[in-house]
Amino acid sequence: MENTEESSPLRITPTVRALSSALRGKRDNVPDSSRENGDRIFPDPEKLWFKESSAKNLRNRDFLSPTTMLNTLYADGQVPPAVMSRVLSLRGTGVLPVAGGEVMGEGLRVRVDRAAAFRAVLAGGATDYLMPSSQRQGCVVLNCPALHPKPSTPTPDTLTLGQLRTVLLADHMGALLRRQGFAVSYCPTLPEDSDIITFLRALGIDWPTAPANWTNEKREEKIQEALESSPYRERETERGRRTSGGGGGGGGRKAEEGENEGALRVNLKRVFQEEGLLGYDPSLGTCTVHRDSVSHLAQLDLATADCSVAMATALHVTSCQDEFRQQQIAVLWRASGATHTQRHLVCGPVKTPGSHLTAAQYLQLRRGQMKEASEMKYGDQVEGQTWDDIIRVMTSATVRFELLSTVHTSPVTLDVQREGGVSTKGPRGGVFVMYNCARLHTLFDSYERGVEKGLYPEIPEGSQLDFSALKEEGEWLLLFNYLIPFSELLDQSGQALDCEGGGARVNIKTEQICKFLVSLSKDFSSYYNRVHVLGEPLPHLFNQMFCRLYLLRALRELYHSALDILNLPPIRQL
């Protein structure tokens, strides 16, 4: 059992649960005097303890149970010796080892055995900390309405910044869900030689394509037939009754009825009412089925055809301006007989005060600013294919962080003034993240050159190192706030898809990976500027240097793993 516990990756959530269990014990064992005659309210176990994250608090504690919680559990907040003993002897699968604890003015604070935690995470390699804690199953179709023909395929010059945000978000969600084990497909399929595909590839987006002469006519015919025979199709007699009586939301549409005489119409309100679909706009009424709607549904049918499970989840990633139209499409798909779960990830608008740019103009502006900033910093060396690739990736990173770092439901405001420029210094999103990732590569290149010159020996096995040499506050901060929690961060988006009863919309913390990387880069940069990792080539200093190299190697892998979820390749030199 002990071997299992030692080999299990350390996690924050199991540790908090184990601490809560130790503090509460069995309710029957809590002395009567602490219950206030049975009226004492026992707090939620998940709120008994808090993980610290600030550098200031981590100097003296890693987990805290506040005094208010202790007063709720025990008379006068006095923790019984038996309870304290349970806390200090904490064990369990994935539980961080406890080194000590004490009750102070702010509450019961617990310190982790940091040397043991460093050894557990770093000695065997950090692979287990770079993946979700558990693998999921299922098929998710990421549908991006902005890319569907209306009636022709969109181009970079017709794509708005709000629509670009939805495409980037769909791309990011696909990588994140794949990491969790889901089978992911994208909708719609685009013509392989189209301008929009070239544009998306410039941003590192690999969208599914088909030959220019490919058609989806058979599926479109199937969808058309299904809608014509749907029980929700509105017949001529119903239509006349609705228009003459003014019911069903059609009282003001007599002119439209005349224009669409004989057109196929479906009563969407009946669909979501009778099918029990929650969260749809109550003003959805009767919808005339147009060719572009049938094409959209046929593309969805195609994207779900190869799912390995009978039921797929279609996640419609749409702008707030297009949400109503996408709800129509979703309910229309249900009326055609599709039974897949459908959720809507709705994005707020993108604002550019004082300017109006298309997606193509925005990308061109950022690329030009990145090239100019690079030339100012690195001079004449900014030329050739290598620098072209670097500028392309850095531009993509800038665009992704600008559009993905904000909560998806909130608006994004961009500074697109041409004189604003893109800084290559300071904590400015994507550029700052990529720069710090490159610093790690430069560090290891320097170490390898030192090995070749005979200054340093090769890095030994982790089992040969004494990780108690990692005493810097910044070292624990990097492990405790980033390496250990990363896998639980990855778990959250897949869990959000499982939420039932929440209606059509789904809210996923899509901004977390970007914010995680920016925060990591700030703390790593602070540490790197303060600590000289590659010290003098003296044998008595090698253990500490190797321990630091183990930590920074794990951080480099963490950068690569997180950037991969943003579909950004790491920059290895700058």
XYZ file of C-alpha atoms in Angstrom:
574
model
C 0.000 0.000 0.000
C 2.836 2.369 0.878
C 4.499 1.718 -2.480
C 1.247 2.603 -4.235
C 0.982 5.853 -2.318
C 4.603 6.791 -2.996
C 4.279 6.126 -6.717
C 0.997 8.004 -7.109
C 1.327 11.569 -8.415
C 0.832 14.191 -5.737
C -2.382 16.198 -6.144
C -3.863 19.231 -4.437
C -7.505 18.079 -4.272
C -6.836 14.703 -2.555
C -4.588 16.520 -0.078
C -7.300 19.048 0.800
C -9.832 16.234 1.189
C -7.493 14.234 3.427
C -6.795 17.306 5.566
C -10.539 17.957 5.884
C -11.192 14.357 6.860
C -8.433 14.488 9.472
C -9.776 17.717 10.941
C -13.405 16.658 11.075
C -12.936 13.020 11.940
C -16.191 11.141 12.407
C -18.966 13.420 13.530
C -19.868 10.960 16.268
C -16.405 11.393 17.800
C -16.643 15.179 18.135
C -17.170 16.061 21.827
C -20.668 17.157 22.745
C -19.312 20.424 24.140
C -18.248 21.427 20.644
C -21.725 20.993 19.219
C -23.496 23.665 21.217
C -26.284 21.272 22.222
C -26.449 19.767 18.790
C -26.982 23.092 17.016
C -23.449 23.511 15.673
C -23.334 23.739 11.892
C -20.618 21.637 10.304
C -18.937 23.372 7.350
C -18.528 21.955 3.871
C -15.419 19.707 3.934
C -14.182 21.315 0.704
C -14.048 24.718 2.433
C -12.238 23.676 5.590
C -8.793 24.181 4.067
C -7.281 26.551 1.550
C -4.164 26.052 -0.529
C -1.842 29.024 -0.306
C -0.384 30.481 -3.508
C 1.200 33.858 -2.719
C 4.948 34.002 -2.123
C 4.351 35.891 1.129
C 2.108 33.230 2.685
C 4.132 30.308 1.377
C 7.034 31.434 3.539
C 5.340 29.933 6.589
C 2.459 27.732 5.454
C 1.191 25.712 2.495
C -2.377 24.956 3.627
C -4.539 26.902 6.077
C -7.715 26.087 7.977
C -8.922 29.564 9.068
C -9.869 30.368 12.636
C -13.515 30.823 11.587
C -13.591 27.191 10.471
C -11.915 25.947 13.658
C -14.460 27.852 15.750
C -17.242 26.132 13.814
C -15.807 22.686 14.514
C -14.452 23.025 18.031
C -15.314 24.987 21.158
C -13.186 28.150 21.249
C -11.394 26.891 18.150
C -9.188 24.578 20.223
C -7.968 21.684 18.080
C -7.835 18.492 20.198
C -4.422 16.745 20.366
C -5.850 13.613 18.710
C -7.050 15.688 15.749
C -3.700 17.452 15.437
C -1.997 14.077 15.466
C -4.191 12.909 12.570
C -3.328 16.040 10.581
C 0.417 15.662 11.160
C 0.440 11.958 10.245
C -1.534 12.466 7.033
C -1.219 9.731 4.420
C -3.086 8.611 1.345
C -2.898 8.176 -2.388
C -1.752 11.398 -4.032
C -1.553 13.229 -0.685
C 1.329 15.646 -0.155
C 3.591 14.680 2.787
C 3.109 16.874 5.876
C 6.162 18.166 7.738
C 4.448 20.081 10.529
C 1.542 22.189 11.649
C 0.577 24.697 14.316
C -2.356 26.849 15.364
C -1.607 30.549 14.997
C -3.738 33.678 15.002
C -5.022 33.118 11.467
C -5.829 29.439 12.034
C -4.268 26.001 11.708
C -1.438 26.162 9.227
C 0.276 23.136 7.730
C 3.668 22.901 6.072
C 4.490 20.300 3.422
C 7.675 18.241 3.556
C 9.154 20.109 0.633
C 12.242 17.971 0.069
C 10.034 14.870 -0.094
C 7.643 16.638 -2.491
C 10.491 17.752 -4.780
C 11.839 14.204 -4.815
C 8.423 12.661 -5.522
C 7.703 15.009 -8.429
C 11.143 15.411 -9.996
C 13.189 12.274 -9.380
C 11.068 10.006 -11.538
C 10.298 12.586 -14.234
C 7.304 14.926 -14.328
C 5.314 13.102 -17.036
C 2.416 12.203 -14.722
C 2.018 15.863 -13.814
C 1.553 16.997 -17.418
C -1.605 15.023 -18.201
C -5.133 14.930 -16.760
C -5.515 12.887 -13.595
C -7.888 10.559 -15.467
C -8.686 9.877 -19.111
C -12.176 10.522 -20.449
C -14.176 8.777 -23.162
C -16.568 10.164 -25.714
C -16.752 12.027 -28.983
C -16.963 15.816 -29.267
C -17.723 17.696 -32.481
C -16.531 21.290 -32.378
C -18.791 23.246 -34.692
C -17.710 26.732 -35.729
C -20.644 28.566 -37.375
C -18.312 31.392 -38.476
C -16.706 29.050 -41.029
C -19.901 27.730 -42.636
C -20.755 29.033 -46.145
C -23.390 31.797 -46.093
C -23.759 31.030 -49.001
C -20.060 31.091 -49.991
C -17.045 30.042 -47.921
C -15.834 32.916 -45.704
C -12.507 34.602 -46.460
C -9.954 36.306 -44.209
C -11.353 39.626 -45.416
C -14.946 38.749 -44.466
C -14.086 37.111 -41.145
C -14.686 39.494 -38.235
C -12.487 39.597 -35.136
C -15.378 38.203 -33.092
C -15.619 35.256 -35.476
C -11.844 34.780 -35.386
C -12.121 34.514 -31.605
C -14.587 31.630 -31.954
C -12.295 29.802 -34.411
C -9.288 30.129 -32.102
C -11.414 28.997 -29.176
C -12.636 25.920 -31.076
C -9.047 25.076 -32.002
C -7.915 25.451 -28.385
C -10.836 23.405 -27.035
C -10.071 20.614 -29.500
C -6.480 20.284 -28.255
C -7.625 20.443 -24.623
C -10.347 17.811 -25.034
C -8.028 15.500 -26.948
C -5.553 15.693 -24.086
C -8.321 14.448 -21.813
C -9.001 11.429 -24.005
C -11.981 12.607 -26.064
C -12.190 11.859 -29.782
C -12.536 15.280 -31.434
C -13.665 16.326 -34.886
C -14.261 19.746 -36.399
C -17.084 21.179 -38.459
C -17.343 22.359 -41.201
C -14.958 20.795 -43.707
C -13.395 23.568 -45.837
C -12.068 23.608 -49.438
C -8.389 22.685 -49.246
C -7.134 25.475 -51.537
C -9.291 28.243 -50.061
C -7.886 31.522 -48.748
C -9.409 30.837 -45.332
C -7.403 27.611 -44.958
C -4.170 29.442 -45.837
C -5.063 32.083 -43.258
C -5.832 29.502 -40.563
C -2.578 27.659 -41.199
C -0.678 30.913 -40.728
C -2.134 30.903 -37.206
C -1.157 27.268 -36.660
C -4.736 25.987 -37.028
C -5.061 22.603 -38.713
C -8.690 22.562 -39.908
C -10.182 19.620 -41.875
C -10.276 20.085 -45.647
C -11.700 18.433 -48.749
C -10.934 18.845 -52.479
C -12.444 21.965 -54.030
C -14.837 19.882 -56.159
C -16.080 17.820 -53.182
C -19.774 17.999 -52.385
C -21.969 16.840 -49.550
C -25.119 16.583 -51.676
C -26.218 13.124 -50.542
C -26.252 14.148 -46.900
C -28.010 17.389 -47.775
C -30.724 15.405 -49.567
C -31.053 13.124 -46.544
C -31.421 16.108 -44.188
C -33.952 17.768 -46.506
C -36.062 14.589 -46.599
C -35.859 14.205 -42.825
C -37.113 17.749 -42.289
C -39.908 17.333 -44.828
C -41.149 14.270 -42.958
C -40.482 15.725 -39.491
C -43.455 15.778 -37.094
C -42.513 19.406 -36.418
C -42.927 20.492 -39.997
C -45.598 23.135 -40.295
C -48.291 22.173 -42.804
C -50.162 24.609 -45.003
C -53.305 24.453 -42.838
C -51.286 25.191 -39.689
C -49.508 28.035 -41.418
C -52.722 29.651 -42.531
C -54.234 29.249 -39.074
C -51.141 30.784 -37.453
C -50.971 33.800 -39.765
C -54.713 34.537 -39.615
C -54.867 34.133 -35.847
C -51.604 35.953 -35.113
C -50.388 33.092 -32.866
C -47.064 31.338 -32.735
C -45.064 34.523 -33.255
C -46.158 34.832 -36.889
C -48.662 37.669 -36.710
C -46.246 40.174 -38.204
C -44.905 37.926 -40.952
C -47.640 37.880 -43.608
C -45.328 39.497 -46.140
C -42.673 36.875 -45.413
C -45.284 34.129 -45.788
C -46.136 35.447 -49.194
C -42.498 35.540 -50.239
C -41.929 31.975 -49.040
C -45.096 30.396 -50.353
C -44.571 26.663 -50.468
C -41.298 26.863 -48.507
C -40.444 24.210 -45.937
C -41.041 25.555 -42.430
C -40.400 23.923 -39.058
C -41.926 24.917 -35.740
C -38.823 25.206 -33.535
C -40.761 26.206 -30.444
C -42.625 22.891 -30.496
C -39.319 21.064 -30.877
C -37.639 22.413 -27.754
C -40.859 22.304 -25.735
C -41.804 18.722 -26.617
C -38.222 17.419 -26.588
C -37.580 19.030 -23.201
C -34.598 21.088 -24.391
C -33.539 23.586 -21.736
C -32.058 27.029 -22.109
C -33.260 27.881 -25.603
C -34.554 31.331 -26.480
C -38.333 31.411 -25.897
C -38.730 33.659 -28.950
C -37.675 30.835 -31.276
C -40.739 30.359 -33.440
C -41.277 28.899 -36.892
C -38.221 28.789 -39.112
C -38.059 28.720 -42.907
C -35.498 26.118 -43.991
C -32.994 27.636 -46.415
C -30.274 25.918 -48.398
C -27.450 27.204 -46.173
C -29.230 25.725 -43.125
C -29.466 22.325 -44.814
C -25.782 22.552 -45.765
C -24.896 23.367 -42.132
C -26.873 20.366 -40.849
C -25.330 18.072 -43.446
C -21.858 19.149 -42.300
C -22.813 18.338 -38.699
C -24.130 14.957 -39.836
C -20.812 14.302 -41.590
C -18.740 15.331 -38.552
C -20.658 12.941 -36.275
C -20.708 10.042 -38.740
C -17.318 8.663 -37.688
C -17.829 8.957 -33.941
C -16.850 5.783 -32.155
C -19.783 6.126 -29.757
C -23.460 6.245 -30.583
C -24.004 9.571 -28.871
C -21.697 12.495 -29.528
C -21.611 15.961 -28.006
C -21.771 18.824 -30.493
C -20.195 21.947 -29.024
C -21.270 24.995 -31.054
C -18.625 27.710 -30.559
C -20.326 30.906 -31.599
C -20.256 34.664 -31.093
C -22.956 36.347 -29.038
C -24.168 38.071 -32.229
C -24.735 34.696 -33.914
C -26.114 32.832 -30.887
C -29.790 33.125 -31.844
C -29.133 31.874 -35.372
C -27.103 28.950 -34.012
C -29.880 28.026 -31.619
C -32.177 27.850 -34.640
C -29.736 25.500 -36.373
C -29.378 23.344 -33.265
C -33.143 22.914 -32.815
C -33.563 22.349 -36.555
C -31.006 19.538 -36.337
C -33.042 17.995 -33.526
C -36.171 18.275 -35.676
C -34.375 16.310 -38.415
C -33.975 13.393 -36.019
C -30.501 14.004 -34.565
C -30.313 12.997 -30.907
C -26.770 14.102 -30.085
C -26.218 16.302 -27.048
C -25.754 19.911 -28.100
C -24.112 22.644 -26.066
C -23.336 26.251 -26.947
C -20.076 27.974 -26.030
C -20.863 31.657 -26.573
C -18.152 34.297 -26.975
C -18.397 37.970 -26.136
C -17.595 40.600 -28.799
C -14.146 41.854 -29.791
C -13.901 45.646 -29.660
C -11.321 47.824 -31.408
C -11.971 51.436 -30.310
C -11.279 53.903 -33.088
C -10.690 51.236 -35.735
C -12.466 48.577 -37.721
C -10.291 45.670 -38.826
C -11.059 42.373 -40.504
C -9.292 39.241 -39.302
C -6.842 39.518 -42.224
C -5.971 43.138 -41.424
C -5.528 42.343 -37.723
C -3.114 39.478 -38.427
C -1.174 41.601 -40.919
C -0.921 44.433 -38.373
C 0.357 42.182 -35.590
C 2.843 40.450 -37.911
C 4.258 43.810 -39.031
C 4.527 45.027 -35.436
C 6.264 41.805 -34.371
C 8.784 42.077 -37.209
C 9.477 45.723 -36.368
C 9.901 44.985 -32.649
C 12.260 42.072 -33.425
C 14.381 44.216 -35.738
C 14.657 46.920 -33.086
C 15.875 44.364 -30.541
C 18.026 42.010 -32.636
C 19.047 44.202 -35.567
C 20.225 42.868 -38.915
C 20.122 39.221 -37.844
C 16.325 39.270 -38.273
C 16.265 37.762 -41.755
C 15.954 34.379 -43.421
C 13.604 31.433 -42.992
C 14.445 30.842 -39.333
C 13.411 34.356 -38.363
C 10.356 34.186 -40.624
C 9.258 31.103 -38.667
C 9.971 32.774 -35.320
C 7.969 35.885 -36.257
C 5.087 33.737 -37.531
C 4.929 31.763 -34.253
C 5.327 34.870 -32.101
C 2.568 36.603 -34.067
C 0.298 33.597 -33.589
C 1.121 33.597 -29.864
C 0.281 37.302 -29.612
C -3.058 36.844 -31.367
C -4.022 33.762 -29.356
C -3.209 35.303 -25.990
C -5.015 38.537 -26.894
C -8.204 36.704 -27.859
C -8.123 33.737 -25.456
C -6.896 35.226 -22.150
C -10.303 36.733 -21.339
C -13.296 34.757 -20.007
C -15.092 33.630 -23.161
C -18.397 35.289 -22.236
C -16.745 38.691 -21.700
C -15.832 41.221 -24.375
C -12.226 41.639 -25.505
C -10.898 45.132 -26.194
C -7.848 45.329 -28.466
C -5.409 48.174 -28.971
C -4.919 48.112 -32.729
C -3.348 51.526 -33.184
C -0.468 51.071 -35.575
C 1.913 53.092 -33.444
C 1.163 50.917 -30.418
C 3.623 48.205 -31.395
C 4.150 44.799 -29.827
C 6.591 44.732 -26.937
C 9.207 41.981 -26.706
C 9.763 42.834 -23.036
C 7.616 42.757 -19.948
C 4.667 40.544 -18.990
C 2.722 41.119 -22.194
C 0.950 37.839 -22.840
C 2.123 35.588 -25.638
C 5.450 37.289 -26.372
C 6.443 37.175 -22.704
C 5.501 33.496 -22.413
C 7.392 32.467 -25.549
C 10.429 34.492 -24.486
C 10.630 32.707 -21.121
C 10.197 29.323 -22.742
C 13.152 30.201 -24.989
C 15.216 31.154 -21.916
C 14.855 27.604 -20.610
C 16.138 26.191 -23.880
C 19.068 28.622 -23.816
C 19.895 27.539 -20.259
C 20.067 23.858 -21.201
C 22.056 24.645 -24.329
C 24.580 26.431 -22.095
C 24.710 23.452 -19.758
C 25.299 21.018 -22.641
C 28.149 23.191 -23.924
C 29.587 23.138 -20.408
C 29.438 19.340 -20.407
C 31.190 19.193 -23.781
C 33.964 21.427 -22.429
C 34.351 19.241 -19.332
C 33.121 21.922 -16.923
C 30.106 19.933 -15.697
C 29.382 16.207 -15.442
C 26.281 14.651 -16.975
C 23.093 14.980 -14.908
C 22.865 11.940 -12.601
C 19.771 9.886 -11.845
C 17.299 11.664 -9.610
C 17.631 8.963 -6.952
C 21.228 10.093 -6.404
C 20.306 13.684 -5.548
C 19.467 15.367 -2.253
C 16.476 17.580 -3.086
C 16.640 19.334 0.282
C 19.124 21.617 -1.524
C 16.115 23.355 -3.124
C 15.558 26.000 -0.463
C 14.773 29.078 -2.557
C 11.223 30.390 -2.101
C 10.846 30.633 -5.872
C 11.633 26.943 -6.312
C 8.782 25.809 -4.086
C 6.489 28.387 -5.706
C 7.148 26.873 -9.159
C 6.506 23.327 -7.961
C 3.526 23.986 -5.693
C 1.666 26.513 -7.869
C 2.386 25.134 -11.335
C 3.866 21.642 -11.693
C 1.652 19.895 -9.143
C -1.725 21.613 -9.943
C -1.445 21.467 -13.759
C -3.112 18.072 -14.210
C -6.143 19.154 -12.171
C -6.365 22.301 -14.292
C -6.672 20.071 -17.360
C -9.520 18.073 -15.793
C -11.928 20.981 -15.495
C -13.096 21.574 -19.076
C -14.151 17.970 -19.661
C -16.090 17.973 -16.400
C -17.990 21.071 -17.529
C -19.344 19.167 -20.540
C -20.888 16.621 -18.164
C -23.030 19.163 -16.306
C -26.673 18.311 -16.767
C -29.602 20.645 -16.397
C -27.570 23.744 -17.114
C -29.360 24.600 -20.318
C -28.052 25.067 -23.813
C -25.070 27.188 -22.823
C -21.928 25.709 -21.318
C -19.384 27.831 -19.498
C -15.844 26.482 -19.610
C -12.849 28.272 -18.140
C -11.222 28.542 -21.547
C -8.938 31.376 -20.404
C -7.126 29.308 -17.780
C -4.267 27.914 -19.871
C -3.280 31.395 -21.102
C -3.476 32.869 -17.608
C -1.581 29.895 -16.196
C 1.272 30.416 -18.685
C 1.497 34.169 -18.069
C 1.543 33.665 -14.293
C 4.120 30.856 -14.612
C 6.300 33.094 -16.781
C 6.201 35.938 -14.260
C 7.274 33.677 -11.391
C 9.867 31.832 -13.473
C 11.318 35.117 -14.765
C 11.581 36.451 -11.207
C 13.358 33.265 -10.082
C 15.649 33.113 -13.114
C 16.730 36.736 -12.719
C 17.515 36.173 -9.042
C 19.191 32.740 -9.030
C 22.352 31.768 -10.902
C 21.463 28.185 -11.906
C 24.728 27.218 -13.635
C 27.203 28.024 -10.899
C 30.915 27.569 -10.558
C 32.086 24.112 -11.718
C 32.917 22.992 -8.185
C 31.962 19.449 -7.037
C 30.394 20.581 -3.764
C 27.958 22.812 -5.731
C 26.893 20.175 -8.256
C 24.077 18.620 -6.172
C 22.197 21.917 -5.884
C 22.801 22.729 -9.554
C 21.496 19.328 -10.648
C 18.415 19.649 -8.428
C 17.681 23.009 -10.038
C 18.219 21.561 -13.501
C 15.727 18.784 -12.676
C 13.187 21.420 -11.635
C 13.759 23.583 -14.704
C 13.690 20.600 -17.038
C 10.268 19.725 -15.632
C 9.220 23.365 -16.163
C 10.397 23.215 -19.761
C 8.211 20.140 -20.290
C 5.345 21.982 -18.597
C 5.737 24.905 -21.001
C 5.738 22.538 -23.980
C 2.660 20.713 -22.700
C 0.659 23.889 -22.063
C 1.724 25.542 -25.321
C 0.736 22.395 -27.204
C -2.820 22.855 -25.901
C -2.730 26.301 -27.539
C -1.281 24.715 -30.707
C 1.867 26.817 -30.336
C 5.309 25.277 -30.934
C 7.967 26.410 -28.434
C 10.548 28.951 -29.520
C 13.969 27.513 -28.732
C 16.049 30.642 -29.157
C 15.571 34.401 -29.181
